[in-house]
CSV table of C-alpha atoms in Angstrom, one decimal:
chain,number,residue,atom,x,y,z
A,208,UNK,CA,4.7,19.8,41.8
A,209,UNK,CA,7.5,22.4,42.9
A,210,UNK,CA,10.8,21.9,42.6
A,211,UNK,CA,13.1,21.5,45.6
A,212,UNK,CA,14.6,25.3,44.9
A,213,UNK,CA,11.1,26.6,44.6
A,214,UNK,CA,9.9,25.2,47.5
A,215,UNK,CA,13.3,27.0,49.4
A,216,UNK,CA,12.3,30.0,47.5
A,217,UNK,CA,8.7,30.2,49.0
A,218,UNK,CA,10.1,29.6,52.9
A,219,UNK,CA,12.7,32.6,51.8
A,220,UNK,CA,9.3,34.8,51.0
A,221,UNK,CA,7.7,33.5,54.2
A,222,UNK,CA,10.3,34.5,56.6
A,223,UNK,CA,10.6,38.0,54.5
A,224,UNK,CA,6.7,38.4,54.9
A,225,UNK,CA,7.1,37.7,58.8
A,226,UNK,CA,9.9,40.2,58.9
A,227,UNK,CA,7.9,42.7,57.3
A,228,UNK,CA,4.1,42.1,59.0
A,229,UNK,CA,5.5,42.5,62.4
A,230,UNK,CA,6.3,46.1,62.0
A,231,UNK,CA,3.0,46.9,59.8
A,232,UNK,CA,1.1,45.9,62.9
A,233,UNK,CA,1.8,49.2,64.8
A,234,UNK,CA,0.6,51.8,62.1
A,235,UNK,CA,-2.7,49.5,61.4
A,236,UNK,CA,-3.4,49.5,65.2
A,237,UNK,CA,-3.0,53.0,65.5
A,238,UNK,CA,-5.5,53.4,62.4
A,239,UNK,CA,-8.2,51.2,63.1
A,240,UNK,CA,-7.7,49.3,66.5
A,241,UNK,CA,-6.1,46.3,67.7
A,242,UNK,CA,-9.0,44.0,67.9
A,243,UNK,CA,-10.1,45.5,64.5
A,244,UNK,CA,-6.7,45.0,62.9
A,245,UNK,CA,-6.3,41.5,64.3
A,246,UNK,CA,-9.5,40.5,62.8
A,247,UNK,CA,-8.5,42.2,59.2
A,248,UNK,CA,-5.3,40.3,59.5
A,249,UNK,CA,-7.0,37.0,60.1
A,250,UNK,CA,-9.5,37.7,57.2
A,251,UNK,CA,-6.9,38.5,54.4
A,252,UNK,CA,-4.7,35.9,55.9
A,253,UNK,CA,-7.4,33.5,55.2
A,254,UNK,CA,-8.4,34.7,51.9
A,255,UNK,CA,-4.8,34.6,50.6
A,256,UNK,CA,-4.2,30.9,51.7
A,257,UNK,CA,-7.6,29.8,50.2
A,258,UNK,CA,-7.7,31.5,47.1
A,259,UNK,CA,-5.0,29.0,45.3
A,260,UNK,CA,-7.2,26.3,46.3
A,261,UNK,CA,-10.6,28.1,45.0
A,262,UNK,CA,-8.8,28.6,42.1
A,263,UNK,CA,-8.0,25.2,41.0
A,264,UNK,CA,-11.6,24.2,42.4
A,265,UNK,CA,-12.8,26.8,39.6
A,266,UNK,CA,-10.7,25.9,36.9
A,267,UNK,CA,-9.1,29.1,36.3
A,268,UNK,CA,-5.7,28.2,37.9
A,269,UNK,CA,-3.1,27.2,35.4
A,270,UNK,CA,-2.0,23.9,34.5
A,271,UNK,CA,0.2,22.5,37.1
A,272,UNK,CA,4.2,22.9,36.0
A,273,UNK,CA,3.2,26.2,34.5
A,274,UNK,CA,5.5,29.1,35.8
A,275,UNK,CA,2.4,31.1,36.9
A,276,UNK,CA,1.4,28.6,39.2
A,277,UNK,CA,4.1,29.1,41.7
A,278,UNK,CA,4.2,32.5,41.3
A,279,UNK,CA,0.4,33.0,42.5
A,280,UNK,CA,0.7,30.2,45.6
A,281,UNK,CA,4.0,32.1,46.7
A,282,UNK,CA,2.3,35.3,46.3
A,283,UNK,CA,-0.9,33.7,48.0
A,284,UNK,CA,1.8,32.4,50.8
A,285,UNK,CA,3.4,35.4,51.2
A,286,UNK,CA,0.4,37.5,52.1
A,287,UNK,CA,-0.9,34.7,54.4
A,288,UNK,CA,2.4,35.1,56.4
A,289,UNK,CA,2.7,38.5,56.3
A,290,UNK,CA,-1.1,38.4,58.2
A,291,UNK,CA,0.0,35.9,60.4
A,292,UNK,CA,3.1,38.2,61.5
A,293,UNK,CA,1.0,41.5,62.1
A,294,UNK,CA,-1.9,39.1,63.8
A,295,UNK,CA,0.7,38.0,66.2
A,296,UNK,CA,2.0,41.0,67.2
A,297,UNK,CA,-1.3,42.2,68.0
A,298,UNK,CA,-2.3,38.4,69.8
A,299,UNK,CA,0.3,39.7,72.0
A,300,UNK,CA,-0.4,43.4,72.5
A,301,UNK,CA,-4.2,42.2,73.3
A,302,UNK,CA,-3.1,39.9,76.0
A,303,UNK,CA,-0.8,42.5,77.5
A,304,UNK,CA,-4.2,45.1,77.3
A,305,UNK,CA,-6.3,42.5,79.5
A,306,UNK,CA,-3.0,42.4,82.0
A,307,UNK,CA,-4.3,46.0,82.8
A,308,UNK,CA,-7.9,45.4,82.4
A,309,UNK,CA,-7.8,42.2,85.3
A,310,UNK,CA,-5.7,44.7,87.6
A,311,UNK,CA,-8.4,47.3,87.6
A,312,UNK,CA,-11.1,44.6,88.2
A,313,UNK,CA,-9.1,42.3,90.9
A,314,UNK,CA,-6.5,44.4,92.2
A,315,UNK,CA,-3.1,42.3,91.4
A,316,UNK,CA,-1.5,41.7,87.9
A,317,UNK,CA,-1.5,38.4,86.5
A,318,UNK,CA,0.6,38.6,83.0
A,319,UNK,CA,2.3,35.5,84.3
A,320,UNK,CA,-1.0,33.6,84.4
A,321,UNK,CA,-2.2,34.9,81.0
A,322,UNK,CA,1.2,35.0,78.7
A,323,UNK,CA,1.9,31.1,80.9
A,324,UNK,CA,-1.8,30.0,79.2
A,325,UNK,CA,-0.9,31.9,75.8
A,326,UNK,CA,2.1,29.9,75.6
A,327,UNK,CA,0.4,26.8,76.7
A,328,UNK,CA,-2.6,27.0,73.6
A,329,UNK,CA,0.6,27.9,71.4
A,330,UNK,CA,1.9,24.3,72.4
A,331,UNK,CA,-1.7,22.7,71.9
A,332,UNK,CA,-1.5,24.5,68.6
A,333,UNK,CA,1.7,23.4,67.6
A,334,UNK,CA,0.7,19.6,68.4
A,335,UNK,CA,-2.6,19.6,67.8
A,336,UNK,CA,-1.9,20.9,64.1
A,337,UNK,CA,0.0,18.0,63.2
A,338,UNK,CA,-2.3,15.9,64.3
A,339,UNK,CA,-5.4,17.4,62.6
A,340,UNK,CA,-3.6,17.4,59.2
A,341,UNK,CA,-2.9,13.5,60.1
A,342,UNK,CA,-6.4,12.8,60.1
A,343,UNK,CA,-7.3,14.9,56.7
A,344,UNK,CA,-4.8,12.6,54.9
A,345,UNK,CA,-5.8,9.3,56.6
A,346,UNK,CA,-9.5,10.4,55.5
A,347,UNK,CA,-8.6,11.2,51.9
A,348,UNK,CA,-7.0,8.1,51.5
A,349,UNK,CA,-3.5,9.8,50.8
A,350,UNK,CA,-1.0,6.8,50.4
A,351,UNK,CA,1.8,6.3,52.5
A,352,UNK,CA,5.4,7.5,50.9
A,353,UNK,CA,3.6,9.3,47.9
A,354,UNK,CA,5.9,10.4,45.3
A,355,UNK,CA,5.1,13.7,43.7
A,356,UNK,CA,3.1,13.8,40.6
A,357,UNK,CA,2.4,10.0,41.1
A,358,UNK,CA,-0.8,10.3,43.4
A,359,UNK,CA,-4.2,9.9,42.2
A,360,UNK,CA,-6.0,13.2,41.4
A,361,UNK,CA,-9.1,12.2,42.6
A,362,UNK,CA,-7.5,11.5,46.1
A,363,UNK,CA,-6.0,15.4,46.1
A,364,UNK,CA,-9.2,16.5,44.8
A,365,UNK,CA,-10.6,14.8,48.3
A,366,UNK,CA,-7.7,16.1,50.3
A,367,UNK,CA,-8.7,19.5,49.4
A,368,UNK,CA,-12.6,19.4,49.6
A,369,UNK,CA,-11.4,18.1,53.6
A,370,UNK,CA,-9.3,21.0,54.0
A,371,UNK,CA,-11.3,24.1,52.6
A,372,UNK,CA,-14.1,23.3,55.2
A,373,UNK,CA,-11.5,22.5,58.1
A,374,UNK,CA,-9.5,25.5,57.7
A,375,UNK,CA,-12.6,27.8,57.3
A,376,UNK,CA,-14.0,26.0,60.2
A,377,UNK,CA,-10.9,27.2,62.4
A,378,UNK,CA,-10.6,30.7,60.7
A,379,UNK,CA,-14.5,31.2,61.4
A,380,UNK,CA,-13.9,30.1,65.1
A,381,UNK,CA,-11.0,32.1,65.6
A,382,UNK,CA,-12.6,35.5,64.2
A,383,UNK,CA,-15.6,34.8,66.1
A,384,UNK,CA,-13.7,34.4,69.6
A,385,UNK,CA,-11.3,37.7,68.4
A,386,UNK,CA,-14.9,39.5,68.0
A,387,UNK,CA,-15.8,39.1,71.3
A,388,UNK,CA,-13.0,41.1,72.7
A,389,UNK,CA,-14.3,44.0,74.3
A,390,UNK,CA,-11.1,45.9,75.3
A,391,UNK,CA,-11.3,48.7,73.0
A,392,UNK,CA,-8.9,52.1,72.6
A,393,UNK,CA,-10.6,53.7,75.3
A,394,UNK,CA,-11.4,51.4,77.8
A,395,UNK,CA,-7.4,50.6,78.1
A,396,UNK,CA,-6.8,54.2,78.2
A,397,UNK,CA,-9.4,53.9,81.6
A,398,UNK,CA,-7.8,51.4,82.9
A,399,UNK,CA,-4.3,52.8,82.8
A,400,UNK,CA,-5.8,56.1,84.0
A,401,UNK,CA,-7.2,54.2,87.4
A,402,UNK,CA,-4.2,52.3,87.4
A,403,UNK,CA,-2.3,55.4,87.8
A,404,UNK,CA,-4.2,56.9,90.2
A,405,UNK,CA,-4.1,53.7,92.4
A,406,UNK,CA,-0.2,54.4,91.9
A,407,UNK,CA,0.0,50.8,90.8
A,408,UNK,CA,2.7,49.7,87.9
A,409,UNK,CA,1.6,49.8,84.5
């Protein structure tokens, strides 16, 4: 039920969150480590993204049209985008650490291959996201050409019940894979030391 102006304002908040989140990555990484900071970003981002939906299902969200709804959704979106921005920095930094780890193990640098793979998976995600969204809309029987405020509430509830477990599943897989990452600060420093002793570029 948001107006066009509210949607523009929310997008502006999202852009600001990206600019704020990226600089926060370095101090958080130094405080708790890259992997731990990335996992924390995923968890906080997921919690913020899901909060409005759970609040609506629990009956504690104000009614549509209440100005507080926009404040809640925009605030949660701001937190989510801030966390995503930080996590994006962490993921890139973690790939760079893998480059050194591979160099120690196999004797050559593979940053071109690793960053190309990262780019490929991002493209797959960019294509797969809309496809998955389309499947969810189809499964919820969301009407084509729907007008704001005129969709059957039962369809909206069905959409939410499909969206929430899908989103949780994506986050669980992402966090589980991230937790399996085993290059901590000590191992990274050891890798840099070994490469320096070999006279290889760092």
